[in-house]
Amino acid sequence: MEVKSITKAKAKAKEEAQANLDIWKYALGFTPMAIVKCAIELQIPDVLESHGGAMTLLELSTALGCSPPILHRIMRYLSHRGFFKRVPTSQEDSSSISYEQTTLSRMLMTNSENSMASLVMLESSHVMLGPWHNLRARALTNGASAFVSANGEELWKYASENPAHSKLINDGLACRARVDILAIIDQYPEAFKGIGSLVDVGGGDGTSLHTLVKACPWIRGINFDLPHVTSMAPQYVGIEHVGGDMFESVPKADAALLMSVLHDWNDEECIDILRNCLEAIPKDTGKVIIAEAVIEEGENENELYSDVRLALDMVMLAHTETGKERTSKEWGYVVKAAGFSRYKVKLIEAIPAVIEAYP
């Protein structure tokens, strides 16, 4: 009994020590986002890359116009988090320390192919951070929208009236869309086999469709979004931009693609969108491809991307009126209710799964 008591006491002490450490992560949880945003705004990764991927602190501070002591502290933190590689020096002077790019830091470059800088800038903007302070009110019965409470209007109306934030949204979502579509192309190319024309519903600035058409040049792409979004979209070979409202109708094509769109809306709204997609595709050969997170509960909830998916569900809670990430069962409900005869879910090693719905 005494041995068991000692073992139990040690286990409890270890658990408490870990809890004391973990709570600091939440108390200072804003820090990584704020410092990464600072790095993007200062263009640290871009400047390093333009100088061969490595610079001393003194060279970097001179190029950036920064205070060497302050930049030293920022780079020390970012290096600790894996964004840069700190190259030691035998000299005691910190200004002679060198910093090198890493795979992670290159994702903060403004013009790199796999940049996620715009997504960081979107989520760290004042407009998107404000709603997080209103989650208590959102959680209460009949609670007000967290986004409306912070910004006076719901997200999409706010974006339509504020071009600068609309661009921030389009650029940020384009980052994620590019990553997601590349994962699907790489891991489940069969999804696009035999498709001659495809309409990307809620396709933003056309980034994901452009990436897809480059990989699958036999596809004729239709990028469909609100007029104020498509009017600002760049021109791409093989892609037609069409402005409209997915709640009214969807351009006709062999197949429709919905990437991170339906999670913004409640079940009835999703059903309306999917019904319009169903009307836009051929009844015998058409399909709708839904690329969305699928929340896994129970034994699979610790899967590699599960924490990201659950965090995205909290983003929906903060930024949308009724949006949410869904479980497989919840996705099955909206697909069936929209009138599709069958569907299948393909899980891939990425944030989204691929749900194929057939007439």
Coordinates of C-alpha atoms in Angstrom, one line a residue:
M1 CA 0.0 0.0 0.0
E2 CA 2.8 2.4 0.9
V3 CA 4.6 1.8 -2.5
K4 CA 1.3 2.4 -4.3
S5 CA 0.7 5.7 -2.4
I6 CA 4.2 6.9 -3.2
T7 CA 3.8 6.1 -6.9
K8 CA 0.4 7.8 -6.9
A9 CA 1.8 10.9 -5.2
K10 CA 4.7 11.1 -7.7
A11 CA 2.2 10.7 -10.6
K12 CA 0.1 13.5 -9.2
A13 CA 3.1 15.8 -8.7
K14 CA 4.2 15.1 -12.3
E15 CA 0.7 15.9 -13.5
E16 CA 0.6 19.2 -11.5
A17 CA 4.0 20.2 -12.8
Q18 CA 2.9 19.6 -16.4
A19 CA -0.3 21.6 -15.7
N20 CA 1.7 24.5 -14.3
L21 CA 3.8 24.5 -17.5
D22 CA 0.9 24.1 -19.9
I23 CA -1.1 27.0 -18.4
W24 CA 1.6 29.4 -19.3
K25 CA 1.2 28.4 -23.0
Y26 CA -2.4 29.6 -22.8
A27 CA -1.7 32.8 -20.8
L28 CA 0.9 33.8 -23.4
G29 CA -0.8 32.1 -26.3
F30 CA -1.0 35.2 -28.4
T31 CA 2.8 35.6 -28.4
P32 CA 3.7 33.3 -31.4
M33 CA 1.0 34.9 -33.6
A34 CA 2.2 38.4 -32.7
I35 CA 5.9 37.8 -33.3
V36 CA 5.3 35.8 -36.5
K37 CA 3.2 38.8 -37.8
C38 CA 6.0 41.1 -36.8
A39 CA 8.4 39.0 -38.8
I40 CA 6.2 39.2 -41.9
E41 CA 5.7 42.9 -41.6
L42 CA 9.4 43.5 -41.2
Q43 CA 9.9 41.1 -44.2
I44 CA 12.7 39.2 -42.3
P45 CA 12.4 36.0 -44.4
D46 CA 12.3 37.9 -47.7
V47 CA 15.4 39.9 -46.8
L48 CA 17.3 36.8 -45.7
E49 CA 16.3 35.0 -48.9
S50 CA 17.5 37.9 -51.0
H51 CA 20.9 37.7 -49.3
G52 CA 21.5 34.0 -49.9
G53 CA 19.4 32.7 -47.0
A54 CA 21.8 33.7 -44.2
M55 CA 22.9 37.0 -42.6
T56 CA 24.6 38.2 -39.4
L57 CA 22.4 40.0 -36.9
L58 CA 24.2 43.3 -37.8
E59 CA 23.7 42.8 -41.5
L60 CA 20.1 41.9 -41.0
S61 CA 19.3 44.8 -38.7
T62 CA 21.0 47.2 -41.1
A63 CA 19.0 45.9 -44.1
L64 CA 15.8 46.1 -42.1
G65 CA 16.5 49.4 -40.4
C66 CA 15.9 47.7 -37.0
S67 CA 17.5 48.2 -33.6
P68 CA 20.1 45.3 -33.3
P69 CA 19.3 44.6 -29.6
I70 CA 15.5 44.4 -30.2
L71 CA 15.9 42.4 -33.4
H72 CA 18.3 40.0 -31.5
R73 CA 15.5 39.3 -29.0
I74 CA 12.9 38.8 -31.8
M75 CA 15.2 36.4 -33.7
R76 CA 16.1 34.6 -30.6
Y77 CA 12.4 33.8 -30.0
L78 CA 11.7 32.9 -33.6
S79 CA 14.8 30.6 -33.7
H80 CA 13.6 28.9 -30.6
R81 CA 10.3 28.3 -32.3
G82 CA 12.1 26.8 -35.4
F83 CA 11.6 29.7 -37.8
F84 CA 15.3 30.4 -38.3
K85 CA 18.5 28.5 -37.6
R86 CA 20.8 30.3 -35.2
V87 CA 24.5 29.8 -36.2
P88 CA 26.7 30.1 -33.1
T89 CA 29.8 32.3 -33.0
S90 CA 32.9 32.2 -30.9
Q91 CA 32.5 35.9 -30.3
E92 CA 30.5 37.2 -27.4
D93 CA 29.0 40.0 -29.4
S94 CA 25.5 39.1 -30.4
S95 CA 25.7 41.2 -33.6
S96 CA 28.0 38.6 -35.1
I97 CA 25.5 35.8 -34.7
S98 CA 24.2 34.5 -38.1
Y99 CA 20.7 33.4 -38.9
E100 CA 19.7 31.1 -41.7
Q101 CA 16.4 30.4 -43.4
T102 CA 14.4 27.2 -42.6
T103 CA 11.5 25.5 -44.4
L104 CA 9.2 27.1 -41.9
S105 CA 10.6 30.6 -42.3
R106 CA 10.2 30.4 -46.1
M107 CA 6.5 29.9 -45.5
L108 CA 6.5 33.5 -44.3
M109 CA 7.9 35.0 -47.4
T110 CA 5.5 37.2 -49.2
N111 CA 6.0 35.8 -52.7
S112 CA 7.0 32.2 -52.3
E113 CA 4.8 29.5 -53.9
N114 CA 4.0 27.9 -50.5
S115 CA 3.7 31.1 -48.6
M116 CA 1.2 31.2 -45.7
A117 CA 2.0 34.8 -44.8
S118 CA -1.3 36.2 -46.0
L119 CA -3.3 33.7 -43.9
V120 CA -1.3 34.8 -40.8
M121 CA -1.9 38.4 -41.6
L122 CA -5.7 37.8 -42.0
E123 CA -6.1 35.9 -38.8
S124 CA -4.0 38.4 -36.8
S125 CA -5.8 41.5 -38.2
H126 CA -7.8 43.6 -35.7
V127 CA -11.0 42.8 -37.5
M128 CA -10.5 39.0 -37.1
L129 CA -9.1 39.2 -33.6
G130 CA -11.9 41.3 -32.1
P131 CA -14.6 38.6 -32.2
W132 CA -12.5 36.3 -30.0
H133 CA -13.2 38.6 -27.1
N134 CA -16.9 38.0 -27.5
L135 CA -17.1 34.2 -27.3
R136 CA -18.8 34.2 -23.9
A137 CA -21.7 36.2 -25.3
R138 CA -21.8 33.9 -28.3
A139 CA -22.0 30.8 -26.1
L140 CA -25.0 32.1 -24.1
T141 CA -28.5 31.2 -25.2
N142 CA -29.5 33.5 -27.9
G143 CA -26.0 35.0 -27.8
A144 CA -25.1 37.6 -30.3
S145 CA -22.7 36.9 -33.2
A146 CA -19.1 37.4 -32.0
F147 CA -18.1 39.0 -35.3
V148 CA -21.1 41.4 -35.4
S149 CA -20.5 42.4 -31.8
A150 CA -16.9 43.3 -32.6
N151 CA -17.4 44.8 -36.1
G152 CA -21.0 45.9 -36.4
E153 CA -21.8 43.6 -39.4
E154 CA -21.5 40.0 -40.3
L155 CA -18.3 38.9 -42.0
W156 CA -19.3 38.8 -45.7
K157 CA -21.2 42.1 -45.6
Y158 CA -18.3 43.7 -43.8
A159 CA -15.9 42.4 -46.5
S160 CA -18.1 43.7 -49.3
E161 CA -18.1 47.2 -47.8
N162 CA -14.4 47.2 -46.9
P163 CA -12.2 46.4 -49.9
A164 CA -9.0 46.3 -47.9
H165 CA -10.3 43.6 -45.6
S166 CA -11.9 41.8 -48.6
K167 CA -8.5 41.6 -50.2
L168 CA -7.0 40.4 -46.9
I169 CA -9.7 37.6 -46.8
N170 CA -9.1 36.6 -50.4
D171 CA -5.3 36.5 -50.1
G172 CA -5.5 34.6 -46.8
L173 CA -8.0 32.0 -48.0
A174 CA -6.0 31.7 -51.2
C175 CA -3.0 30.5 -49.1
R176 CA -5.0 27.7 -47.6
A177 CA -6.8 26.9 -50.9
R178 CA -3.5 26.4 -52.6
V179 CA -2.2 24.0 -49.9
D180 CA -5.4 22.1 -49.8
I181 CA -5.8 21.6 -53.5
L182 CA -2.2 20.5 -53.9
A183 CA -2.7 17.9 -51.2
I184 CA -5.8 16.6 -53.0
I185 CA -4.1 16.5 -56.4
D186 CA -1.1 14.6 -54.9
Q187 CA -3.1 12.1 -52.7
Y188 CA -6.4 11.7 -54.6
P189 CA -6.0 12.7 -58.2
E190 CA -8.8 10.3 -59.1
A191 CA -11.3 13.0 -57.9
F192 CA -10.7 15.0 -61.1
K193 CA -10.5 12.1 -63.6
G194 CA -12.8 12.5 -66.5
I195 CA -14.0 16.0 -65.7
G196 CA -14.1 18.3 -68.7
S197 CA -15.4 21.4 -67.0
L198 CA -15.4 22.3 -63.3
V199 CA -17.0 25.2 -61.4
D200 CA -15.3 26.3 -58.2
V201 CA -18.1 27.6 -56.1
G202 CA -16.9 30.3 -53.7
G203 CA -13.5 30.1 -55.5
G204 CA -12.3 33.5 -54.3
D205 CA -9.5 34.9 -56.5
G206 CA -9.2 31.7 -58.5
T207 CA -6.0 30.5 -56.8
S208 CA -7.1 26.9 -56.1
L209 CA -8.7 26.5 -59.6
H210 CA -5.6 27.9 -61.3
T211 CA -3.4 25.4 -59.3
L212 CA -5.8 22.6 -60.3
V213 CA -6.0 23.5 -64.0
K214 CA -2.2 23.7 -64.2
A215 CA -2.0 20.1 -62.8
C216 CA -5.0 18.9 -64.8
P217 CA -4.9 20.9 -68.1
W218 CA -7.8 19.0 -69.6
I219 CA -10.2 20.8 -67.2
R220 CA -11.9 24.0 -68.2
G221 CA -12.3 26.1 -65.0
I222 CA -15.1 28.4 -64.0
N223 CA -14.3 30.5 -60.9
F224 CA -17.6 31.5 -59.3
D225 CA -17.9 34.0 -56.4
L226 CA -19.6 37.2 -55.5
P227 CA -19.1 40.0 -58.1
H228 CA -17.0 42.2 -55.9
V229 CA -14.6 39.2 -55.4
T230 CA -14.3 38.0 -59.1
S231 CA -14.0 41.6 -60.3
M232 CA -10.6 41.8 -58.5
A233 CA -9.4 38.3 -59.5
P234 CA -6.4 38.0 -61.8
Q235 CA -6.8 36.5 -65.3
Y236 CA -5.7 32.9 -65.7
V237 CA -5.4 30.7 -68.8
G238 CA -8.2 28.2 -69.0
I239 CA -10.3 29.9 -66.3
E240 CA -13.4 32.1 -66.7
H241 CA -14.4 34.3 -63.8
V242 CA -18.2 34.5 -63.2
G243 CA -19.8 36.7 -60.6
G244 CA -23.0 35.6 -58.9
D245 CA -24.7 34.3 -55.8
M246 CA -24.4 30.6 -54.9
F247 CA -27.7 30.9 -53.0
E248 CA -29.5 31.7 -56.2
S249 CA -27.8 29.5 -58.9
V250 CA -24.5 28.0 -59.9
P251 CA -23.0 28.0 -63.4
K252 CA -23.3 24.7 -65.2
A253 CA -20.3 22.3 -65.5
D254 CA -19.4 18.7 -65.5
A255 CA -18.6 18.9 -61.8
A256 CA -18.7 21.5 -58.9
L257 CA -16.0 22.1 -56.3
L258 CA -16.7 23.5 -52.9
M259 CA -13.5 24.1 -50.9
S260 CA -13.8 25.4 -47.4
V261 CA -17.1 27.1 -48.3
L262 CA -19.9 25.1 -46.6
H263 CA -18.3 25.3 -43.2
D264 CA -19.3 29.0 -43.2
W265 CA -23.0 28.2 -43.2
N266 CA -25.7 26.3 -41.2
D267 CA -27.2 23.1 -42.4
E268 CA -30.2 24.6 -44.2
E269 CA -27.9 27.1 -46.0
C270 CA -25.5 24.2 -47.0
I271 CA -28.5 22.3 -48.3
D272 CA -29.6 25.3 -50.5
I273 CA -26.1 25.7 -51.9
L274 CA -25.7 22.0 -52.6
R275 CA -29.1 21.9 -54.3
N276 CA -28.0 24.6 -56.6
C277 CA -24.8 22.7 -57.3
L278 CA -26.9 19.6 -58.0
E279 CA -28.9 21.5 -60.6
A280 CA -25.7 22.7 -62.3
I281 CA -24.2 19.3 -63.0
P282 CA -25.3 16.4 -65.4
K283 CA -27.7 14.0 -63.7
D284 CA -25.9 10.9 -65.1
T285 CA -22.2 11.8 -65.0
G286 CA -21.9 14.8 -62.7
K287 CA -20.6 15.1 -59.2
V288 CA -19.9 17.6 -56.5
I289 CA -16.5 17.6 -54.8
I290 CA -16.5 18.9 -51.3
A291 CA -13.1 19.6 -49.7
E292 CA -13.8 20.3 -46.0
A293 CA -12.5 19.3 -42.6
V294 CA -14.1 16.3 -41.1
I295 CA -14.1 16.2 -37.3
E296 CA -13.2 12.8 -35.9
E297 CA -14.6 12.1 -32.5
G298 CA -13.5 9.2 -30.3
E299 CA -10.5 7.0 -31.1
N300 CA -9.3 9.1 -34.1
E301 CA -9.5 12.5 -32.4
N302 CA -5.7 12.6 -31.9
E303 CA -5.0 12.2 -35.6
L304 CA -2.2 14.5 -36.9
Y305 CA -4.5 17.4 -38.0
S306 CA -7.2 16.9 -35.4
D307 CA -6.1 19.9 -33.3
V308 CA -6.1 22.1 -36.4
R309 CA -9.6 21.0 -37.4
L310 CA -11.0 21.6 -33.9
A311 CA -9.3 25.0 -33.8
L312 CA -10.9 25.8 -37.2
D313 CA -14.3 25.0 -35.6
M314 CA -13.6 27.6 -33.0
V315 CA -12.7 30.0 -35.8
M316 CA -16.2 29.4 -37.3
L317 CA -17.7 30.1 -33.9
A318 CA -15.8 33.4 -33.7
H319 CA -16.1 34.6 -37.3
T320 CA -19.4 33.3 -38.7
E321 CA -23.1 33.5 -37.7
T322 CA -23.8 29.8 -37.9
G323 CA -20.9 28.1 -39.5
K324 CA -19.1 25.0 -38.1
E325 CA -16.8 22.1 -39.0
R326 CA -18.7 18.9 -39.3
T327 CA -18.4 15.2 -38.5
S328 CA -18.9 12.5 -41.1
K329 CA -22.4 12.0 -39.9
E330 CA -23.2 15.7 -40.1
W331 CA -21.8 15.9 -43.6
G332 CA -23.9 12.9 -44.6
Y333 CA -27.0 14.6 -43.4
V334 CA -26.6 17.8 -45.5
V335 CA -25.6 15.9 -48.6
K336 CA -28.5 13.5 -48.5
A337 CA -31.0 16.3 -47.6
A338 CA -29.8 18.2 -50.7
G339 CA -31.0 15.3 -52.9
F340 CA -27.8 13.5 -53.7
S341 CA -28.3 9.7 -54.1
R342 CA -25.0 8.7 -52.7
Y343 CA -21.6 10.0 -51.5
K344 CA -18.3 8.8 -50.3
V345 CA -15.6 10.3 -48.0
K346 CA -11.9 10.0 -48.8
L347 CA -9.6 10.8 -45.9
I348 CA -6.2 12.2 -46.9
E349 CA -3.2 13.3 -44.9
A350 CA -4.2 17.0 -44.9
I351 CA -6.7 19.2 -43.1
P352 CA -9.6 18.6 -45.5
A353 CA -11.2 15.3 -46.5
V354 CA -12.7 14.9 -50.0
I355 CA -16.4 14.2 -50.1
E356 CA -17.8 13.2 -53.5
A357 CA -21.5 13.5 -53.9
Y358 CA -23.4 12.1 -56.8
P359 CA -26.9 12.8 -58.2

